[in-house]
Structures are given as structure tokens and as C-alpha cells.
PDB file of C-alpha atoms in Angstrom:
ATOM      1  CA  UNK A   1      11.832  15.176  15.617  1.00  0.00           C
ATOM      2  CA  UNK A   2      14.166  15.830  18.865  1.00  0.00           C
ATOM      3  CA  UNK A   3      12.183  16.939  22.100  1.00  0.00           C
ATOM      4  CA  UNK A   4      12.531  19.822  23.906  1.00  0.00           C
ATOM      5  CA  UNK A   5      12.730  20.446  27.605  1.00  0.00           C
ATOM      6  CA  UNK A   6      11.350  24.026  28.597  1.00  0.00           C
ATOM      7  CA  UNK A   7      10.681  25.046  32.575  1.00  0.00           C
ATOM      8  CA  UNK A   8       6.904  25.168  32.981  1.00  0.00           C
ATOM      9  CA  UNK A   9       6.710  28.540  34.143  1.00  0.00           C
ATOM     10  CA  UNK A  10       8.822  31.990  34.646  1.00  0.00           C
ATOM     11  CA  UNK A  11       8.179  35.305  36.146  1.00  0.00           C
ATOM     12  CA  UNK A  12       9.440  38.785  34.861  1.00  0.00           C
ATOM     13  CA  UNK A  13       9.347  42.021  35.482  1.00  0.00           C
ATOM     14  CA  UNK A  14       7.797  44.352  33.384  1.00  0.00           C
ATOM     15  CA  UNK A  15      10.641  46.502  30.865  1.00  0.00           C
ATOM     16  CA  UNK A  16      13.260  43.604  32.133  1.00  0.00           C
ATOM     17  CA  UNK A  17      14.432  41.427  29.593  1.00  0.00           C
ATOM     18  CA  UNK A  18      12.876  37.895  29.656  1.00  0.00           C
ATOM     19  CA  UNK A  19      15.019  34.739  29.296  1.00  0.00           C
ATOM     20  CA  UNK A  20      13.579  31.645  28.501  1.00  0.00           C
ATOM     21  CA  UNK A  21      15.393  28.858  28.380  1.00  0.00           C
ATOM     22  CA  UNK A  22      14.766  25.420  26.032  1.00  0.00           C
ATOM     23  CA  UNK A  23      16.847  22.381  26.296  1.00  0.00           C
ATOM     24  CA  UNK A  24      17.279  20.295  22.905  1.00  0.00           C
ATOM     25  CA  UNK A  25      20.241  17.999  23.938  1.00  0.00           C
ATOM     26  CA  UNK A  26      19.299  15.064  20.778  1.00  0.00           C
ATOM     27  CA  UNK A  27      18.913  17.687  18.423  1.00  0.00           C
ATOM     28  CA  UNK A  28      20.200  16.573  14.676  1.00  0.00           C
ATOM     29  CA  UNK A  29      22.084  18.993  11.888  1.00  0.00           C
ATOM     30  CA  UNK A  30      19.353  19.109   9.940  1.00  0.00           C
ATOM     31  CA  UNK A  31      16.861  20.680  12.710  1.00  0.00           C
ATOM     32  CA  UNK A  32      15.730  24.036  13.089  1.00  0.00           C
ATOM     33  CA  UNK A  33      14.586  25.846  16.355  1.00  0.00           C
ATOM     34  CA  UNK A  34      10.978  27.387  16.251  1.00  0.00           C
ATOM     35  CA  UNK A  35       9.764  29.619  18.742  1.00  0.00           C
ATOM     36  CA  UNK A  36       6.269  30.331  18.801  1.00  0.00           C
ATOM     37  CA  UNK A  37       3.901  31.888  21.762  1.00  0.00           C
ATOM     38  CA  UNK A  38       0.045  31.661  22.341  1.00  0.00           C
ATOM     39  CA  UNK A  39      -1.599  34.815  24.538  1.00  0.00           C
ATOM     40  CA  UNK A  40      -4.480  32.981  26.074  1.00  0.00           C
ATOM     41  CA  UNK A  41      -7.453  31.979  23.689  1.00  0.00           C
ATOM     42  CA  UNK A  42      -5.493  33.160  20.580  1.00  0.00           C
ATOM     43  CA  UNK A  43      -3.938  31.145  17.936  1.00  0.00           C
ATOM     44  CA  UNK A  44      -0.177  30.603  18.585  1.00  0.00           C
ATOM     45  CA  UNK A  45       2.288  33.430  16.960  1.00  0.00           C
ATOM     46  CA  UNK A  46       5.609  32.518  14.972  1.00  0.00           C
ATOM     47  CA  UNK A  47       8.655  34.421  16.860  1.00  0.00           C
ATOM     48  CA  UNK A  48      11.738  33.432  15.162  1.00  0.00           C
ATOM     49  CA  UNK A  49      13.487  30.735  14.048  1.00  0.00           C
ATOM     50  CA  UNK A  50      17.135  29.379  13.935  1.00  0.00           C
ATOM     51  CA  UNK A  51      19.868  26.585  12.914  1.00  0.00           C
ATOM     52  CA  UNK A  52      23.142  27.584  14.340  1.00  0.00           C
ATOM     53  CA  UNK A  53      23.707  31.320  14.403  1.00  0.00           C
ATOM     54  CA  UNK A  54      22.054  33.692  16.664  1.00  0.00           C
ATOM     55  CA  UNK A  55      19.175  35.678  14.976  1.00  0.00           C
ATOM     56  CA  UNK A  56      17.068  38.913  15.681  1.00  0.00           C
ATOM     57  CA  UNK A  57      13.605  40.387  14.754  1.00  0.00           C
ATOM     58  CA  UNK A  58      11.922  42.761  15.559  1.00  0.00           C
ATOM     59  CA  UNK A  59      10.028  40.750  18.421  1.00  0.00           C
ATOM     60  CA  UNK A  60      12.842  38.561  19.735  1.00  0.00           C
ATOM     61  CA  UNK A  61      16.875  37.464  19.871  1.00  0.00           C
ATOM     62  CA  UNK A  62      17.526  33.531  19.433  1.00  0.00           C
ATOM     63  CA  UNK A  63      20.774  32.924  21.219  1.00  0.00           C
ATOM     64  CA  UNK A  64      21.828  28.997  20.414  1.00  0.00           C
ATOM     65  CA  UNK A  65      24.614  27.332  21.891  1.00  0.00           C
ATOM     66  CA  UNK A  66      27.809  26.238  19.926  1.00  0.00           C
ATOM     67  CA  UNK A  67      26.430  22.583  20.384  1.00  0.00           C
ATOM     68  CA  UNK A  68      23.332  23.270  19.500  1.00  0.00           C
ATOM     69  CA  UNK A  69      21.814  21.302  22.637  1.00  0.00           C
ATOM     70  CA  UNK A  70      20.017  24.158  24.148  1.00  0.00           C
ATOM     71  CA  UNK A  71      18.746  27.953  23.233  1.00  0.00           C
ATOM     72  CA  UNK A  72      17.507  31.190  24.959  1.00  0.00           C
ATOM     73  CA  UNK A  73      14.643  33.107  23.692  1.00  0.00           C
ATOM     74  CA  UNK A  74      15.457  36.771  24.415  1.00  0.00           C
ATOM     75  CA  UNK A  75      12.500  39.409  25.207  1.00  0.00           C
ATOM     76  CA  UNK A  76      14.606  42.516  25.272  1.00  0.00           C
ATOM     77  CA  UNK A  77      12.085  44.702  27.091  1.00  0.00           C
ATOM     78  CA  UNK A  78       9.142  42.335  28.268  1.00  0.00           C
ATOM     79  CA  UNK A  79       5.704  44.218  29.044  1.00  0.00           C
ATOM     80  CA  UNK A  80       2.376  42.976  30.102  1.00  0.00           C
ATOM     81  CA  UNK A  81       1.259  42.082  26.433  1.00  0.00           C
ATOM     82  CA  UNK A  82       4.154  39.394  26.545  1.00  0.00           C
ATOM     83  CA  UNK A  83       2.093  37.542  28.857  1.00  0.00           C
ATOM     84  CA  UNK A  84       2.048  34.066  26.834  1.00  0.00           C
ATOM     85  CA  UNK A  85       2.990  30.441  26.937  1.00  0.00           C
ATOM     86  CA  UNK A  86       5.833  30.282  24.816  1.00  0.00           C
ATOM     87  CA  UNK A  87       6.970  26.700  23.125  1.00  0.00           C
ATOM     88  CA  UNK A  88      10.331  25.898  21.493  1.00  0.00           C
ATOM     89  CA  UNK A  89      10.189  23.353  18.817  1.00  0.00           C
ATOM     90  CA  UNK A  90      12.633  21.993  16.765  1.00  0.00           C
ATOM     91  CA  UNK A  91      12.182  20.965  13.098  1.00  0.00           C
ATOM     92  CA  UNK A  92      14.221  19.153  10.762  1.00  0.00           C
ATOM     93  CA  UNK A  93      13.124  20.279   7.566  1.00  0.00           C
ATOM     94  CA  UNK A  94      14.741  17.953   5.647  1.00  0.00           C
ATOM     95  CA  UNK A  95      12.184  15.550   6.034  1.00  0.00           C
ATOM     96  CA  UNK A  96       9.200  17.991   6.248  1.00  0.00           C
ATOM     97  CA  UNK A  97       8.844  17.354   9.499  1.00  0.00           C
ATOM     98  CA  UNK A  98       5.885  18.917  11.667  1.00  0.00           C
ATOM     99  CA  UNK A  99       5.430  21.499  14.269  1.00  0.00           C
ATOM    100  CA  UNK A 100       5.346  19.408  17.566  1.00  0.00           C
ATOM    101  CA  UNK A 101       4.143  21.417  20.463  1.00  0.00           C
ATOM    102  CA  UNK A 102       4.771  20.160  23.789  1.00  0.00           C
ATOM    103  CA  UNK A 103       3.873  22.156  26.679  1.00  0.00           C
ATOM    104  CA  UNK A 104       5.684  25.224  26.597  1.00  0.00           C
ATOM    105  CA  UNK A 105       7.021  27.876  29.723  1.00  0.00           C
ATOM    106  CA  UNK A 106       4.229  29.954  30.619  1.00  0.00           C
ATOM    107  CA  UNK A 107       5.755  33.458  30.943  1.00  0.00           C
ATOM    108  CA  UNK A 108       3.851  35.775  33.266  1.00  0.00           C
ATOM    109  CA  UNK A 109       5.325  39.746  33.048  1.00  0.00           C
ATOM    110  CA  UNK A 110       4.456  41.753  36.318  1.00  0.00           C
ATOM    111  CA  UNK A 111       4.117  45.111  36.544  1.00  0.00           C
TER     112      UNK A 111
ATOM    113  CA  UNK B   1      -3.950  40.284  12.753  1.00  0.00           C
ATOM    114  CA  UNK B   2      -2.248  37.269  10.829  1.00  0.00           C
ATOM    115  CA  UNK B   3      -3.901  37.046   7.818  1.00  0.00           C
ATOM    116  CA  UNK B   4      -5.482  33.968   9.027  1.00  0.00           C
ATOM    117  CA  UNK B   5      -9.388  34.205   9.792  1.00  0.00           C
ATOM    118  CA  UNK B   6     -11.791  31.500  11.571  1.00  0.00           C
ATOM    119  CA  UNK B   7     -15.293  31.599  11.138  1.00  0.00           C
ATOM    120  CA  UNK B   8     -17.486  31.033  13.511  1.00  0.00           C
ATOM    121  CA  UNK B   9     -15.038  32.086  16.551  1.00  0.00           C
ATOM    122  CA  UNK B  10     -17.615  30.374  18.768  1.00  0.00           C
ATOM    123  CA  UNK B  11     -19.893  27.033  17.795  1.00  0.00           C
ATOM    124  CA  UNK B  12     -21.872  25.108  20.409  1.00  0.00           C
ATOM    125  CA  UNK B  13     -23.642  22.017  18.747  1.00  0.00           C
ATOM    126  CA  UNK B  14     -25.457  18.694  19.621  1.00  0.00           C
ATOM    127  CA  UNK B  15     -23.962  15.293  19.195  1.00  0.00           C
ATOM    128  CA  UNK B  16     -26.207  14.762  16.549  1.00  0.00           C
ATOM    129  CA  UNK B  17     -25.770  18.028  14.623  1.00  0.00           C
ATOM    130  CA  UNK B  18     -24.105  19.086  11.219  1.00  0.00           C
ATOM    131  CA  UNK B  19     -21.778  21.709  11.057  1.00  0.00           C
ATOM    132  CA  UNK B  20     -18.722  23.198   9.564  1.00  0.00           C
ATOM    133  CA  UNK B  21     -15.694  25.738  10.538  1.00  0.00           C
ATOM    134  CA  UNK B  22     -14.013  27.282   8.013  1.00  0.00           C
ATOM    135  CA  UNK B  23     -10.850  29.236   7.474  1.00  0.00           C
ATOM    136  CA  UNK B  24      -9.559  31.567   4.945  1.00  0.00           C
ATOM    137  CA  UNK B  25      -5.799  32.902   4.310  1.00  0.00           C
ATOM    138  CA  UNK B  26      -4.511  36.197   2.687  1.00  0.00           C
ATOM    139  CA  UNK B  27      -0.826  35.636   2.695  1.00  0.00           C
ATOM    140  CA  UNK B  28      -0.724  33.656  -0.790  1.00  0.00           C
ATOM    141  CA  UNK B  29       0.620  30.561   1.138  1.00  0.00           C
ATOM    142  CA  UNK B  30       0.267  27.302  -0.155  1.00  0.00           C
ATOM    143  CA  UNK B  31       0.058  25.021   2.829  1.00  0.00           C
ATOM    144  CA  UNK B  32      -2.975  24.809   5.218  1.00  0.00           C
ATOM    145  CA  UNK B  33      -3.200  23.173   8.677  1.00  0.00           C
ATOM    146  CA  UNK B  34      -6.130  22.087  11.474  1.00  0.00           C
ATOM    147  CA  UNK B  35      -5.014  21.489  14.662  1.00  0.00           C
ATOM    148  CA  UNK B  36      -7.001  20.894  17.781  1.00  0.00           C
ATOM    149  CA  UNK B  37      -6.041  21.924  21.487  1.00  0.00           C
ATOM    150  CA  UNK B  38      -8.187  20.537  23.962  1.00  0.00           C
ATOM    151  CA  UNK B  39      -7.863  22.083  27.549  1.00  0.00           C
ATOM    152  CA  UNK B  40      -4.897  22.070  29.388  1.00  0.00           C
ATOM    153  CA  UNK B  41      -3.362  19.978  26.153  1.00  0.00           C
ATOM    154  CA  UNK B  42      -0.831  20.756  23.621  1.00  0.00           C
ATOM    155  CA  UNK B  43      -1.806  21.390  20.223  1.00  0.00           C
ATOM    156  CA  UNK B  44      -2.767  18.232  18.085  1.00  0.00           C
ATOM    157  CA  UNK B  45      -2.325  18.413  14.402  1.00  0.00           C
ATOM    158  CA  UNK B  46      -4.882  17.130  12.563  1.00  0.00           C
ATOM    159  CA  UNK B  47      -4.690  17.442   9.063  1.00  0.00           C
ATOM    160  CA  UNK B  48      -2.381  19.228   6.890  1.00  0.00           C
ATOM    161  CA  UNK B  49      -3.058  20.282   2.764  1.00  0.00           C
ATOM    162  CA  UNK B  50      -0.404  21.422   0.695  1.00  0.00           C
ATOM    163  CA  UNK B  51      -1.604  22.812  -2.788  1.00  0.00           C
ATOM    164  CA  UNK B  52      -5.122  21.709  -2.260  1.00  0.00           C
ATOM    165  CA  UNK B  53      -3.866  17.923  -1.387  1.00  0.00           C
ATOM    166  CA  UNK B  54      -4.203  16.310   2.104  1.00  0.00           C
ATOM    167  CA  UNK B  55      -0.921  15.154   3.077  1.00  0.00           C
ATOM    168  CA  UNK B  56      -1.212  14.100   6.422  1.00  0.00           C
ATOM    169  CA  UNK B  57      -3.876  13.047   8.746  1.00  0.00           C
ATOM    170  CA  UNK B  58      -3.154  12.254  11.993  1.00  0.00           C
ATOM    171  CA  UNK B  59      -5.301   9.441  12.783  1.00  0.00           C
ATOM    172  CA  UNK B  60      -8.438  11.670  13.355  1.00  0.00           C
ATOM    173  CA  UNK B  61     -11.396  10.118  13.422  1.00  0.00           C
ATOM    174  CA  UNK B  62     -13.955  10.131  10.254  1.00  0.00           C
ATOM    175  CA  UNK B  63     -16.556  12.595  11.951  1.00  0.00           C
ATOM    176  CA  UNK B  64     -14.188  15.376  11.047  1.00  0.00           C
ATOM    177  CA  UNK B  65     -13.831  15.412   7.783  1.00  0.00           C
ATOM    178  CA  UNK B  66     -12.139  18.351   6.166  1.00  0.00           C
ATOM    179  CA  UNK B  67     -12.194  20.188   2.525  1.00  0.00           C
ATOM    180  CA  UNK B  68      -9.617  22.290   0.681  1.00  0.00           C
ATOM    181  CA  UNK B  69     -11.418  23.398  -2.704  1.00  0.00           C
ATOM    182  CA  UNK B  70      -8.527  26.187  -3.632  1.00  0.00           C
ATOM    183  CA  UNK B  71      -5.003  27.395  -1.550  1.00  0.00           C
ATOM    184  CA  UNK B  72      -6.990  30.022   0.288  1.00  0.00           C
ATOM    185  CA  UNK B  73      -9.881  27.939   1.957  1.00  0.00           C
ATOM    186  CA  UNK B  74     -10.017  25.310   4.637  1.00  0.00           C
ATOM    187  CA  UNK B  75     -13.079  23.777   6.245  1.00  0.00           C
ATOM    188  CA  UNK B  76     -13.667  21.354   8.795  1.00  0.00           C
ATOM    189  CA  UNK B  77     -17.200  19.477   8.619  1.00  0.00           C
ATOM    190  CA  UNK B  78     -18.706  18.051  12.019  1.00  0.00           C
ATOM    191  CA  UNK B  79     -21.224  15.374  12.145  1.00  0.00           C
ATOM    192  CA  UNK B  80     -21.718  13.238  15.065  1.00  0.00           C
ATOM    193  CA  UNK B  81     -19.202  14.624  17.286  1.00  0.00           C
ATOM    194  CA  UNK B  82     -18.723  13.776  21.213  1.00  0.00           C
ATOM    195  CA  UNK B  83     -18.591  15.843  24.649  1.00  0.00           C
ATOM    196  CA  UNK B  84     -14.776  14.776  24.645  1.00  0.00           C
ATOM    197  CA  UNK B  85     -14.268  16.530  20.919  1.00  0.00           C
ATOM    198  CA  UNK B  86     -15.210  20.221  22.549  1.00  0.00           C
ATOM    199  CA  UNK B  87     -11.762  22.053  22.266  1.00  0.00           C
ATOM    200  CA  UNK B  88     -10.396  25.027  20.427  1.00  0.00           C
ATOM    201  CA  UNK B  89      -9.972  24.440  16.399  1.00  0.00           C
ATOM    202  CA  UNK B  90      -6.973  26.573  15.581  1.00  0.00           C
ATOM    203  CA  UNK B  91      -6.675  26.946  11.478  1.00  0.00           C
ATOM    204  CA  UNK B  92      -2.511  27.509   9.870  1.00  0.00           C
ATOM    205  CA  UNK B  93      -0.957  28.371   6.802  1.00  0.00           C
ATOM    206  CA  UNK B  94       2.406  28.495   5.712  1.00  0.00           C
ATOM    207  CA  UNK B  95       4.111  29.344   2.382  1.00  0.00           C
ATOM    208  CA  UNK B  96       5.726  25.410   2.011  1.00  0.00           C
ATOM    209  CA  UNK B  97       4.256  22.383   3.851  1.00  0.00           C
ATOM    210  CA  UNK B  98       8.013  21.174   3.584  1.00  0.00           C
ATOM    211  CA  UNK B  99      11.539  23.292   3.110  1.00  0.00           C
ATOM    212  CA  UNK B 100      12.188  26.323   4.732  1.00  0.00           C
ATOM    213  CA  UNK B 101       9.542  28.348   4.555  1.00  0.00           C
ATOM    214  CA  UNK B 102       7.580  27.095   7.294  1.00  0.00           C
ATOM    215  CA  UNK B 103       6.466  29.469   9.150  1.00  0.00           C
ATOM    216  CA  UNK B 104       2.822  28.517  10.263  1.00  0.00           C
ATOM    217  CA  UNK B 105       0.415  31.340  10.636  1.00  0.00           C
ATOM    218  CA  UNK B 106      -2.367  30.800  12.842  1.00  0.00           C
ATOM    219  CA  UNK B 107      -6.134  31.887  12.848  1.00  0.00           C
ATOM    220  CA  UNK B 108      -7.242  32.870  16.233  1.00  0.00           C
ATOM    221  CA  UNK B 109      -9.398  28.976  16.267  1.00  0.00           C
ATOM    222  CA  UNK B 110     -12.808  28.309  17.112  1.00  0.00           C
ATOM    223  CA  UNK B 111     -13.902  27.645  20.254  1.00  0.00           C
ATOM    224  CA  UNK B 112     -16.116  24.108  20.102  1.00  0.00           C
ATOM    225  CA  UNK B 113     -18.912  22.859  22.499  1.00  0.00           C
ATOM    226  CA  UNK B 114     -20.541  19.387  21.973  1.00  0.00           C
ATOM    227  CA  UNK B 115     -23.670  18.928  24.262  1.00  0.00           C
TER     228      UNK B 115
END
């Protein structure tokens, strides 16, 4: 599976939107981006997926790039619950590949 | 709430004890997952079943022995363990082990002490 390269941390304000960033330059056709966060001591949460359009639940927007080498995970309206590390993984799922988490961005919302 | 529970959500234990974790999924999936995350680590998968088969195990060593007796139950026995094996257990599911649907759903783990 392709790496990802995510900044380690991020700051937002509380009702701003958050932007988090994920850099997937070797990614291959058959890959899939997974976003998932973990509030601390929790089990980590599936946010959304995506191949090569930009998708939208109810919890986030997945905005990928026409190359597919990078993505933005959109918070619309972050509060104090969003408080998480977030990871972005990518998937090819041709080849039942795993989940690999790397580190993640930890995303701290301030009031 | 995931549909994913852990049981114990906190286990301290001896090297020499004998204990097991177990997990338990309502969603009908048909995949099941253990994954360790030891502090300041990213997750580590450990084993994954699909349909009651273990599919993958990631090199984990034989004191952790797991058991999947139907789709909807997961354990993890402990014998033996080390200091270095205290970490949180984190439990998955997902409809497919392969394909598309692969969303994981994750327990909220148990939280492991070895003395």
C-alpha cells in the first residue's frame, strides 16, 4: 500500500472549518482513501472514504485532487468534540489490502 | 456507540497469568480484526478472521493466541505475556475482509497491564 504524509499536528478554532491535509503522491488506481479519527482512549472511528470524486457525509467532505496525489479532509464546523488524531490511509482493495495507520495529524479545536 | 463491544475495558495481569479479552459485534459483519497500539505507537494489526477463518497474522507471537467460534465473537487469550506487551487491544469488524466494504468498526479496546 502507498504511504501517506499528514502534518503532525493542527490547531482550529472552534465553529471554523478544519482542513487537514494528507499527501499520497505514489498512490495507484486501484487505491482508496480512508479517513479515520481516534478521540483519546477510544477505538478509532471510520469518517469517509474515497477513489477519485469528492464525497460527503454527514461527518465530513473528502476533497481529492485530479491526480489523486494528495486530499483534504473537510470539518465543516469543527467543535471541541472533534478533538482527535485523525489518519489518512489509503487502500487498494483490489488486493485486500489492510488498514495501515501511520501516525496521523493530531487536530486540537479551541474554543 | 459502534456496535463493537470489548470486555474487560481494563485488565491488569501477572506475567505468569491466564487471561482472555473478548469482543462481540452487532452489525452482521463478517470480518473481525485485533489490533494492538502501544503508547505513543500506531496501531499494529494483529490478526484478522474473515467468516470464522484466520487470514492473516502478523507475526505475533504465540502467547496471544486468538479464537473466532461464530462471525459475532472474537477473543484474545493471554498466557505468559511481558511488561513490553501492556498496550491498548482495540477489537474491528467490517462487512468484507476484502472488496469494498471495508469499513472497520472499532470497539473502544482494552486497556492491558503486565506486571
Amino acid at each position: 500500500d502507498a504511504k501517506t504524509t499528514q502534518p503532525p499536528s493542527m490547531d482550529c478554532a472552534e465553529g471554523r472549518a478544519a482542513n487537514l491535509p494528507c499527501n499520497h503522491s505514489t498512490i495507484s488506481g486501484n487505491e482508496y482513501v480512508y479517513w479515520y479519527r481516534q478521540i483519546h482512549s477510544q477505538g478509532p472511528q471510520y469518517i469517509i472514504h474515497g477513489l477519485k470524486n469528492n464525497e460527503t457525509n454527514e461527518m465530513a467532505s473528502l476533497i481529492i485532487t485530479e491526480d489523486r496525489k494528495s486530499s483534504t479532509l473537510i470539518l465543516p464546523h469543527a467543535t471541541l468534540r472533534d478533538t482527535a488524531v485523525y489518519y489518512c490511509i489509503v487502500r487498494d482493495f483490489n488486493q485486500g489490502g489492510k488498514l495501515i495507520f501511520g501516525q496521523g495529524t493530531e487536530l486540537s479545536v479551541k474554543p | 456507540e459502534t456496535g463493537v463491544t470489548q470486555t474487560p475495558r481494563h485488565l491488569v495481569m501477572g506475567m505468569t497469568n491466564k487471561k482472555s479479552l473478548k469482543c462481540e459485534q452487532h452489525l452482521g459483519h463478517n470480518a473481525m480484526y485485533w489490533y494492538k497500539q502501544s503508547a505513543k505507537k500506531p496501531l499494529e494489526l494483529m490478526f484478522v478472521y474473515s467468516l470464522e477463518e484466520r487470514v492473516e497474522n502478523n507475526s505475533v507471537p504465540s502467547r496471544f493466541s486468538p479464537e473466532c467460534p461464530n462471525s459475532s465473537h472474537l477473543f484474545l487469550h493471554l498466557h505468559t505475556l511481558q511488561p513490553e506487551d501492556s498496550a491498548l487491544y482495540l477489537c474491528a469488524s467490517s462487512q468484507d475482509s476484502t472488496g469494498l466494504n471495508y469499513e472497520q468498526y472499532f470497539g473502544p479496546g482494552t486497556r492491558l497491564t503486565v506486571t
